[in-house]
Amino acid sequence: QVHLQESGPGLVKPSETLSLTCNVSGGSISGYYWSWMRQSPGKGLEWIGYIYYSGSTNYSPSLKSRLTISVDTSKNQFSLKLRSVTAADSALYYCARFWDSNSIPNYFDSWGQGTLVTVSS
Amino acid sequence: SYVLTQPPSVSVAPGQTATITCGGDNIETKGVHWYQQKPGQAPVLVVYDDSDRPSGIPERFSGLTSGNTATLTISRVEAGDEADYYCQVWDGLSDHVVFGGGTKLTVL
């Protein structure tokens, strides 16, 4: 059973960069898609983007201009960087494994517990 | 962009059947997946590919997709089923993930 754990600062100042890492244990990061989601307090789930273990990415159009997702297969982890953050980026951020069917991303079968990020000065 | 529409809330008495819908244009052509999220917890996949259940998910949870509507049915509802439920699809036209807005299931 793969286990995912998010880590990173819980507080980020406005206009700065939010950086999070998802450590994958209990299985290899290779061969799979990996994704980030977020959830603002009291709101629904928002997809941020995904990365294939090879490094190819796909981002939500609403965040694409500020977003970079990267992968480090040697460390079995992947990361998120969101630039120029505002209070609207305050949320619970989740990482998840994105299970594919015939190489097409499909559903999220394993999730991290989530990490709360607050954007405030 | 593709949109999934869920009712904000559904209420059901214990032992009864809960039905949660997810509407989308021609949704039957896409694989629909359902997640359960209890307060303070991460989402958990309860149905994938319209009607399949992951290991460990009770048979009480079932899914069906037809036309423009996907349905998650929870039979013999228990107090522990109280949670938010989200539907999700992969939109192959845009290569993006789409989530429904979520439905809060209240067990009366």
PDB file of C-alpha atoms in Angstrom:
ATOM      1  CA  GLN A   1       0.000   0.000   0.000  1.00  0.00           C
ATOM      2  CA  VAL A   2       1.638   3.228  -1.127  1.00  0.00           C
ATOM      3  CA  HIS A   3       1.789   6.032   1.431  1.00  0.00           C
ATOM      4  CA  LEU A   4       1.986   9.731   0.567  1.00  0.00           C
ATOM      5  CA  GLN A   5       3.064  12.514   2.910  1.00  0.00           C
ATOM      6  CA  GLU A   6       2.994  16.229   2.157  1.00  0.00           C
ATOM      7  CA  SER A   7       5.487  18.608   3.720  1.00  0.00           C
ATOM      8  CA  GLY A   8       6.280  22.293   3.536  1.00  0.00           C
ATOM      9  CA  PRO A   9       5.769  25.638   5.259  1.00  0.00           C
ATOM     10  CA  GLY A  10       2.366  26.216   6.771  1.00  0.00           C
ATOM     11  CA  LEU A  11       2.619  29.974   6.379  1.00  0.00           C
ATOM     12  CA  VAL A  12       3.605  31.865   3.231  1.00  0.00           C
ATOM     13  CA  LYS A  13       3.662  35.615   2.720  1.00  0.00           C
ATOM     14  CA  PRO A  14       1.644  37.219  -0.074  1.00  0.00           C
ATOM     15  CA  SER A  15       3.526  37.535  -3.392  1.00  0.00           C
ATOM     16  CA  GLU A  16       6.006  34.818  -2.365  1.00  0.00           C
ATOM     17  CA  THR A  17       6.283  31.219  -3.589  1.00  0.00           C
ATOM     18  CA  LEU A  18       4.467  28.315  -1.995  1.00  0.00           C
ATOM     19  CA  SER A  19       6.615  25.168  -2.066  1.00  0.00           C
ATOM     20  CA  LEU A  20       5.412  21.713  -1.085  1.00  0.00           C
ATOM     21  CA  THR A  21       6.874  18.236  -1.401  1.00  0.00           C
ATOM     22  CA  CYS A  22       5.091  14.897  -1.458  1.00  0.00           C
ATOM     23  CA  ASN A  23       7.139  11.946  -0.267  1.00  0.00           C
ATOM     24  CA  VAL A  24       6.051   8.563  -1.596  1.00  0.00           C
ATOM     25  CA  SER A  25       6.774   5.427   0.420  1.00  0.00           C
ATOM     26  CA  GLY A  26       5.739   1.801   0.159  1.00  0.00           C
ATOM     27  CA  GLY A  27       6.115   1.823  -3.599  1.00  0.00           C
ATOM     28  CA  SER A  28       8.030   3.369  -6.463  1.00  0.00           C
ATOM     29  CA  ILE A  29       7.179   6.707  -7.972  1.00  0.00           C
ATOM     30  CA  SER A  30       8.217   5.322 -11.346  1.00  0.00           C
ATOM     31  CA  GLY A  31       5.541   4.153 -13.731  1.00  0.00           C
ATOM     32  CA  TYR A  32       2.771   6.341 -12.349  1.00  0.00           C
ATOM     33  CA  TYR A  33       1.125   9.732 -12.592  1.00  0.00           C
ATOM     34  CA  TRP A  34       1.104  11.941  -9.487  1.00  0.00           C
ATOM     35  CA  SER A  35      -1.115  14.889  -8.739  1.00  0.00           C
ATOM     36  CA  TRP A  36      -1.813  17.823  -6.467  1.00  0.00           C
ATOM     37  CA  MET A  37      -5.236  19.004  -5.316  1.00  0.00           C
ATOM     38  CA  ARG A  38      -6.315  21.678  -2.884  1.00  0.00           C
ATOM     39  CA  GLN A  39      -9.365  22.472  -0.821  1.00  0.00           C
ATOM     40  CA  SER A  40     -10.161  25.893   0.568  1.00  0.00           C
ATOM     41  CA  PRO A  41     -11.867  25.903   3.983  1.00  0.00           C
ATOM     42  CA  GLY A  42     -15.444  24.739   3.627  1.00  0.00           C
ATOM     43  CA  LYS A  43     -15.109  24.349  -0.133  1.00  0.00           C
ATOM     44  CA  GLY A  44     -14.802  21.542  -2.638  1.00  0.00           C
ATOM     45  CA  LEU A  45     -11.829  19.820  -4.205  1.00  0.00           C
ATOM     46  CA  GLU A  46      -9.803  21.665  -6.837  1.00  0.00           C
ATOM     47  CA  TRP A  47      -7.389  19.890  -9.147  1.00  0.00           C
ATOM     48  CA  ILE A  48      -4.053  21.700  -9.446  1.00  0.00           C
ATOM     49  CA  GLY A  49      -2.066  19.556 -11.855  1.00  0.00           C
ATOM     50  CA  TYR A  50      -0.252  16.290 -12.413  1.00  0.00           C
ATOM     51  CA  ILE A  51       3.155  14.972 -13.368  1.00  0.00           C
ATOM     52  CA  TYR A  52       4.175  11.678 -14.920  1.00  0.00           C
ATOM     53  CA  TYR A  53       7.232  10.028 -13.410  1.00  0.00           C
ATOM     54  CA  SER A  54       9.103  10.848 -16.622  1.00  0.00           C
ATOM     55  CA  GLY A  55       8.546  14.559 -15.965  1.00  0.00           C
ATOM     56  CA  SER A  56       5.712  15.447 -18.341  1.00  0.00           C
ATOM     57  CA  THR A  57       3.140  17.714 -16.742  1.00  0.00           C
ATOM     58  CA  ASN A  58      -0.393  19.010 -17.125  1.00  0.00           C
ATOM     59  CA  TYR A  59      -1.721  21.969 -15.159  1.00  0.00           C
ATOM     60  CA  SER A  60      -5.081  23.476 -14.336  1.00  0.00           C
ATOM     61  CA  PRO A  61      -5.653  26.429 -16.678  1.00  0.00           C
ATOM     62  CA  SER A  62      -6.467  28.706 -13.743  1.00  0.00           C
ATOM     63  CA  LEU A  63      -3.048  28.109 -12.135  1.00  0.00           C
ATOM     64  CA  LYS A  64      -0.856  27.312 -15.118  1.00  0.00           C
ATOM     65  CA  SER A  65       0.888  30.699 -15.284  1.00  0.00           C
ATOM     66  CA  ARG A  66       2.104  30.444 -11.658  1.00  0.00           C
ATOM     67  CA  LEU A  67       2.659  26.726 -11.275  1.00  0.00           C
ATOM     68  CA  THR A  68       5.535  24.275 -11.561  1.00  0.00           C
ATOM     69  CA  ILE A  69       5.304  20.607 -10.616  1.00  0.00           C
ATOM     70  CA  SER A  70       8.492  18.554 -10.662  1.00  0.00           C
ATOM     71  CA  VAL A  71       9.550  15.019  -9.796  1.00  0.00           C
ATOM     72  CA  ASP A  72      12.694  13.525  -8.258  1.00  0.00           C
ATOM     73  CA  THR A  73      12.666   9.778  -8.849  1.00  0.00           C
ATOM     74  CA  SER A  74      15.921   9.302  -6.903  1.00  0.00           C
ATOM     75  CA  LYS A  75      14.189  10.600  -3.783  1.00  0.00           C
ATOM     76  CA  ASN A  76      10.794   9.076  -4.624  1.00  0.00           C
ATOM     77  CA  GLN A  77       9.102  12.429  -4.292  1.00  0.00           C
ATOM     78  CA  PHE A  78       7.422  15.142  -6.304  1.00  0.00           C
ATOM     79  CA  SER A  79       6.967  18.825  -5.620  1.00  0.00           C
ATOM     80  CA  LEU A  80       4.776  21.846  -6.229  1.00  0.00           C
ATOM     81  CA  LYS A  81       5.784  25.477  -6.548  1.00  0.00           C
ATOM     82  CA  LEU A  82       3.095  28.141  -6.795  1.00  0.00           C
ATOM     83  CA  ARG A  83       4.402  31.647  -7.377  1.00  0.00           C
ATOM     84  CA  SER A  84       2.967  35.043  -6.463  1.00  0.00           C
ATOM     85  CA  VAL A  85       0.493  33.667  -3.940  1.00  0.00           C
ATOM     86  CA  THR A  86      -2.426  35.573  -2.482  1.00  0.00           C
ATOM     87  CA  ALA A  87      -4.874  34.861   0.310  1.00  0.00           C
ATOM     88  CA  ALA A  88      -6.997  32.997  -2.240  1.00  0.00           C
ATOM     89  CA  ASP A  89      -4.283  30.320  -2.349  1.00  0.00           C
ATOM     90  CA  SER A  90      -4.788  29.498   1.317  1.00  0.00           C
ATOM     91  CA  ALA A  91      -6.009  25.920   1.416  1.00  0.00           C
ATOM     92  CA  LEU A  92      -5.443  22.343   2.453  1.00  0.00           C
ATOM     93  CA  TYR A  93      -3.114  20.890  -0.187  1.00  0.00           C
ATOM     94  CA  TYR A  94      -3.243  17.172  -1.023  1.00  0.00           C
ATOM     95  CA  CYS A  95      -0.954  15.004  -3.083  1.00  0.00           C
ATOM     96  CA  ALA A  96      -2.273  11.801  -4.624  1.00  0.00           C
ATOM     97  CA  ARG A  97      -1.407   8.962  -6.973  1.00  0.00           C
ATOM     98  CA  PHE A  98      -3.220   9.308 -10.243  1.00  0.00           C
ATOM     99  CA  TRP A  99      -4.029   5.796 -11.445  1.00  0.00           C
ATOM    100  CA  ASP A 100      -4.029   5.390 -15.196  1.00  0.00           C
ATOM    101  CA  SER A 101      -5.863   3.041 -17.536  1.00  0.00           C
ATOM    102  CA  ASN A 102      -4.019   2.269 -20.753  1.00  0.00           C
ATOM    103  CA  SER A 103      -1.707   5.238 -20.062  1.00  0.00           C
ATOM    104  CA  ILE A 104      -4.653   7.632 -19.660  1.00  0.00           C
ATOM    105  CA  PRO A 105      -4.896   9.317 -16.223  1.00  0.00           C
ATOM    106  CA  ASN A 106      -8.084   8.212 -14.574  1.00  0.00           C
ATOM    107  CA  TYR A 107      -8.691   8.396 -10.824  1.00  0.00           C
ATOM    108  CA  PHE A 108      -6.903   9.046  -7.541  1.00  0.00           C
ATOM    109  CA  ASP A 109      -6.417   5.827  -5.618  1.00  0.00           C
ATOM    110  CA  SER A 110      -4.124   6.976  -2.810  1.00  0.00           C
ATOM    111  CA  TRP A 111      -4.051  10.356  -1.066  1.00  0.00           C
ATOM    112  CA  GLY A 112      -1.814  12.073   1.435  1.00  0.00           C
ATOM    113  CA  GLN A 113      -3.357  13.407   4.632  1.00  0.00           C
ATOM    114  CA  GLY A 114      -3.057  16.982   3.393  1.00  0.00           C
ATOM    115  CA  THR A 115      -1.119  19.990   4.600  1.00  0.00           C
ATOM    116  CA  LEU A 116      -2.640  23.346   5.479  1.00  0.00           C
ATOM    117  CA  VAL A 117      -1.087  26.398   3.894  1.00  0.00           C
ATOM    118  CA  THR A 118      -2.057  29.894   4.952  1.00  0.00           C
ATOM    119  CA  VAL A 119      -1.060  32.928   2.925  1.00  0.00           C
ATOM    120  CA  SER A 120      -0.701  35.893   5.243  1.00  0.00           C
ATOM    121  CA  SER A 121       1.763  38.627   6.118  1.00  0.00           C
TER     122      SER A 121
ATOM    123  CA  SER B   1     -14.678  23.397 -20.008  1.00  0.00           C
ATOM    124  CA  TYR B   2     -16.497  20.333 -18.754  1.00  0.00           C
ATOM    125  CA  VAL B   3     -18.756  20.829 -15.742  1.00  0.00           C
ATOM    126  CA  LEU B   4     -20.057  18.313 -13.198  1.00  0.00           C
ATOM    127  CA  THR B   5     -23.125  19.268 -11.165  1.00  0.00           C
ATOM    128  CA  GLN B   6     -23.984  17.723  -7.797  1.00  0.00           C
ATOM    129  CA  PRO B   7     -26.765  18.599  -5.341  1.00  0.00           C
ATOM    130  CA  PRO B   8     -25.291  20.448  -2.343  1.00  0.00           C
ATOM    131  CA  SER B   9     -26.953  18.173   0.178  1.00  0.00           C
ATOM    132  CA  VAL B  10     -28.808  14.902   0.588  1.00  0.00           C
ATOM    133  CA  SER B  11     -30.446  13.654   3.781  1.00  0.00           C
ATOM    134  CA  VAL B  12     -31.446  10.101   4.601  1.00  0.00           C
ATOM    135  CA  ALA B  13     -32.548   8.123   7.632  1.00  0.00           C
ATOM    136  CA  PRO B  14     -30.407   5.249   8.908  1.00  0.00           C
ATOM    137  CA  GLY B  15     -31.124   2.001   7.123  1.00  0.00           C
ATOM    138  CA  GLN B  16     -32.543   3.743   4.088  1.00  0.00           C
ATOM    139  CA  THR B  17     -30.941   4.240   0.667  1.00  0.00           C
ATOM    140  CA  ALA B  18     -29.072   7.407  -0.267  1.00  0.00           C
ATOM    141  CA  THR B  19     -28.811   8.497  -3.884  1.00  0.00           C
ATOM    142  CA  ILE B  20     -26.291  11.141  -4.938  1.00  0.00           C
ATOM    143  CA  THR B  21     -26.283  12.367  -8.508  1.00  0.00           C
ATOM    144  CA  CYS B  22     -23.593  13.890 -10.704  1.00  0.00           C
ATOM    145  CA  GLY B  23     -24.675  15.542 -13.924  1.00  0.00           C
ATOM    146  CA  GLY B  24     -22.508  16.212 -16.942  1.00  0.00           C
ATOM    147  CA  ASP B  25     -22.899  16.477 -20.680  1.00  0.00           C
ATOM    148  CA  ASN B  26     -22.869  12.940 -22.095  1.00  0.00           C
ATOM    149  CA  ILE B  27     -21.188  11.755 -18.915  1.00  0.00           C
ATOM    150  CA  GLU B  28     -21.826   8.142 -19.856  1.00  0.00           C
ATOM    151  CA  THR B  29     -18.908   8.431 -22.321  1.00  0.00           C
ATOM    152  CA  LYS B  30     -16.489   9.162 -19.477  1.00  0.00           C
ATOM    153  CA  GLY B  31     -15.410   7.033 -16.551  1.00  0.00           C
ATOM    154  CA  VAL B  32     -16.923   8.446 -13.370  1.00  0.00           C
ATOM    155  CA  HIS B  33     -15.248   8.104 -10.005  1.00  0.00           C
ATOM    156  CA  TRP B  34     -16.576   8.842  -6.517  1.00  0.00           C
ATOM    157  CA  TYR B  35     -14.797   9.914  -3.348  1.00  0.00           C
ATOM    158  CA  GLN B  36     -15.950  10.023   0.251  1.00  0.00           C
ATOM    159  CA  GLN B  37     -14.483  12.711   2.505  1.00  0.00           C
ATOM    160  CA  LYS B  38     -15.227  12.653   6.218  1.00  0.00           C
ATOM    161  CA  PRO B  39     -14.549  15.771   8.322  1.00  0.00           C
ATOM    162  CA  GLY B  40     -10.853  16.336   8.885  1.00  0.00           C
ATOM    163  CA  GLN B  41      -9.838  13.467   6.609  1.00  0.00           C
ATOM    164  CA  ALA B  42      -8.487  13.070   3.100  1.00  0.00           C
ATOM    165  CA  PRO B  43     -10.830  11.857   0.368  1.00  0.00           C
ATOM    166  CA  VAL B  44     -11.173   8.113  -0.131  1.00  0.00           C
ATOM    167  CA  LEU B  45     -12.052   6.468  -3.436  1.00  0.00           C
ATOM    168  CA  VAL B  46     -15.287   4.510  -3.032  1.00  0.00           C
ATOM    169  CA  VAL B  47     -16.272   3.832  -6.667  1.00  0.00           C
ATOM    170  CA  TYR B  48     -14.172   3.979  -9.827  1.00  0.00           C
ATOM    171  CA  ASP B  49     -14.914   3.483 -13.509  1.00  0.00           C
ATOM    172  CA  ASP B  50     -18.634   4.127 -12.961  1.00  0.00           C
ATOM    173  CA  SER B  51     -19.395   1.056 -10.854  1.00  0.00           C
ATOM    174  CA  ASP B  52     -16.294  -0.738  -9.561  1.00  0.00           C
ATOM    175  CA  ARG B  53     -15.392  -0.764  -5.876  1.00  0.00           C
ATOM    176  CA  PRO B  54     -11.855  -0.655  -4.511  1.00  0.00           C
ATOM    177  CA  SER B  55     -10.824  -3.354  -2.103  1.00  0.00           C
ATOM    178  CA  GLY B  56     -12.251  -2.714   1.349  1.00  0.00           C
ATOM    179  CA  ILE B  57     -15.237  -0.639   0.234  1.00  0.00           C
ATOM    180  CA  PRO B  58     -18.540  -2.217   1.343  1.00  0.00           C
ATOM    181  CA  GLU B  59     -20.936  -3.599  -1.236  1.00  0.00           C
ATOM    182  CA  ARG B  60     -23.446  -1.066   0.063  1.00  0.00           C
ATOM    183  CA  PHE B  61     -21.708   1.467  -2.176  1.00  0.00           C
ATOM    184  CA  SER B  62     -22.601   1.183  -5.852  1.00  0.00           C
ATOM    185  CA  GLY B  63     -22.424   3.373  -8.928  1.00  0.00           C
ATOM    186  CA  LEU B  64     -24.234   3.653 -12.220  1.00  0.00           C
ATOM    187  CA  THR B  65     -23.828   5.991 -15.172  1.00  0.00           C
ATOM    188  CA  SER B  66     -26.335   6.587 -17.936  1.00  0.00           C
ATOM    189  CA  GLY B  67     -26.882   9.435 -20.344  1.00  0.00           C
ATOM    190  CA  ASN B  68     -26.042  12.708 -18.638  1.00  0.00           C
ATOM    191  CA  THR B  69     -26.167  11.440 -15.052  1.00  0.00           C
ATOM    192  CA  ALA B  70     -23.955   9.360 -12.811  1.00  0.00           C
ATOM    193  CA  THR B  71     -25.390   8.063  -9.563  1.00  0.00           C
ATOM    194  CA  LEU B  72     -23.767   6.912  -6.341  1.00  0.00           C
ATOM    195  CA  THR B  73     -26.112   4.747  -4.280  1.00  0.00           C
ATOM    196  CA  ILE B  74     -25.484   3.897  -0.660  1.00  0.00           C
ATOM    197  CA  SER B  75     -27.739   1.133   0.632  1.00  0.00           C
ATOM    198  CA  ARG B  76     -28.595   0.542   4.278  1.00  0.00           C
ATOM    199  CA  VAL B  77     -27.070   3.865   5.250  1.00  0.00           C
ATOM    200  CA  GLU B  78     -25.183   4.021   8.529  1.00  0.00           C
ATOM    201  CA  ALA B  79     -24.231   6.988  10.693  1.00  0.00           C
ATOM    202  CA  GLY B  80     -20.632   6.467   9.638  1.00  0.00           C
ATOM    203  CA  ASP B  81     -21.538   7.186   6.019  1.00  0.00           C
ATOM    204  CA  GLU B  82     -22.121  10.840   6.855  1.00  0.00           C
ATOM    205  CA  ALA B  83     -19.578  12.696   4.739  1.00  0.00           C
ATOM    206  CA  ASP B  84     -19.037  14.819   1.653  1.00  0.00           C
ATOM    207  CA  TYR B  85     -19.102  12.916  -1.615  1.00  0.00           C
ATOM    208  CA  TYR B  86     -17.404  14.100  -4.814  1.00  0.00           C
ATOM    209  CA  CYS B  87     -17.663  12.812  -8.353  1.00  0.00           C
ATOM    210  CA  GLN B  88     -14.717  13.152 -10.728  1.00  0.00           C
ATOM    211  CA  VAL B  89     -13.974  12.515 -14.373  1.00  0.00           C
ATOM    212  CA  TRP B  90     -11.020  12.794 -16.708  1.00  0.00           C
ATOM    213  CA  ASP B  91     -11.942  15.120 -19.554  1.00  0.00           C
ATOM    214  CA  GLY B  92     -10.062  13.746 -22.523  1.00  0.00           C
ATOM    215  CA  LEU B  93     -10.873  16.755 -24.690  1.00  0.00           C
ATOM    216  CA  SER B  94      -9.033  19.172 -22.422  1.00  0.00           C
ATOM    217  CA  ASP B  95      -6.765  16.597 -20.727  1.00  0.00           C
ATOM    218  CA  HIS B  96      -7.899  17.946 -17.389  1.00  0.00           C
ATOM    219  CA  VAL B  97      -9.393  16.566 -14.196  1.00  0.00           C
ATOM    220  CA  VAL B  98     -12.874  17.735 -13.276  1.00  0.00           C
ATOM    221  CA  PHE B  99     -14.472  17.440  -9.847  1.00  0.00           C
ATOM    222  CA  GLY B 100     -18.116  17.960  -9.000  1.00  0.00           C
ATOM    223  CA  GLY B 101     -18.892  20.538  -6.343  1.00  0.00           C
ATOM    224  CA  GLY B 102     -19.569  17.883  -3.728  1.00  0.00           C
ATOM    225  CA  THR B 103     -22.652  16.652  -1.890  1.00  0.00           C
ATOM    226  CA  LYS B 104     -22.979  16.639   1.870  1.00  0.00           C
ATOM    227  CA  LEU B 105     -24.726  13.466   3.016  1.00  0.00           C
ATOM    228  CA  THR B 106     -26.532  13.880   6.319  1.00  0.00           C
ATOM    229  CA  VAL B 107     -27.773  10.827   8.192  1.00  0.00           C
ATOM    230  CA  LEU B 108     -30.815  11.913  10.143  1.00  0.00           C
TER     231      LEU B 108
END
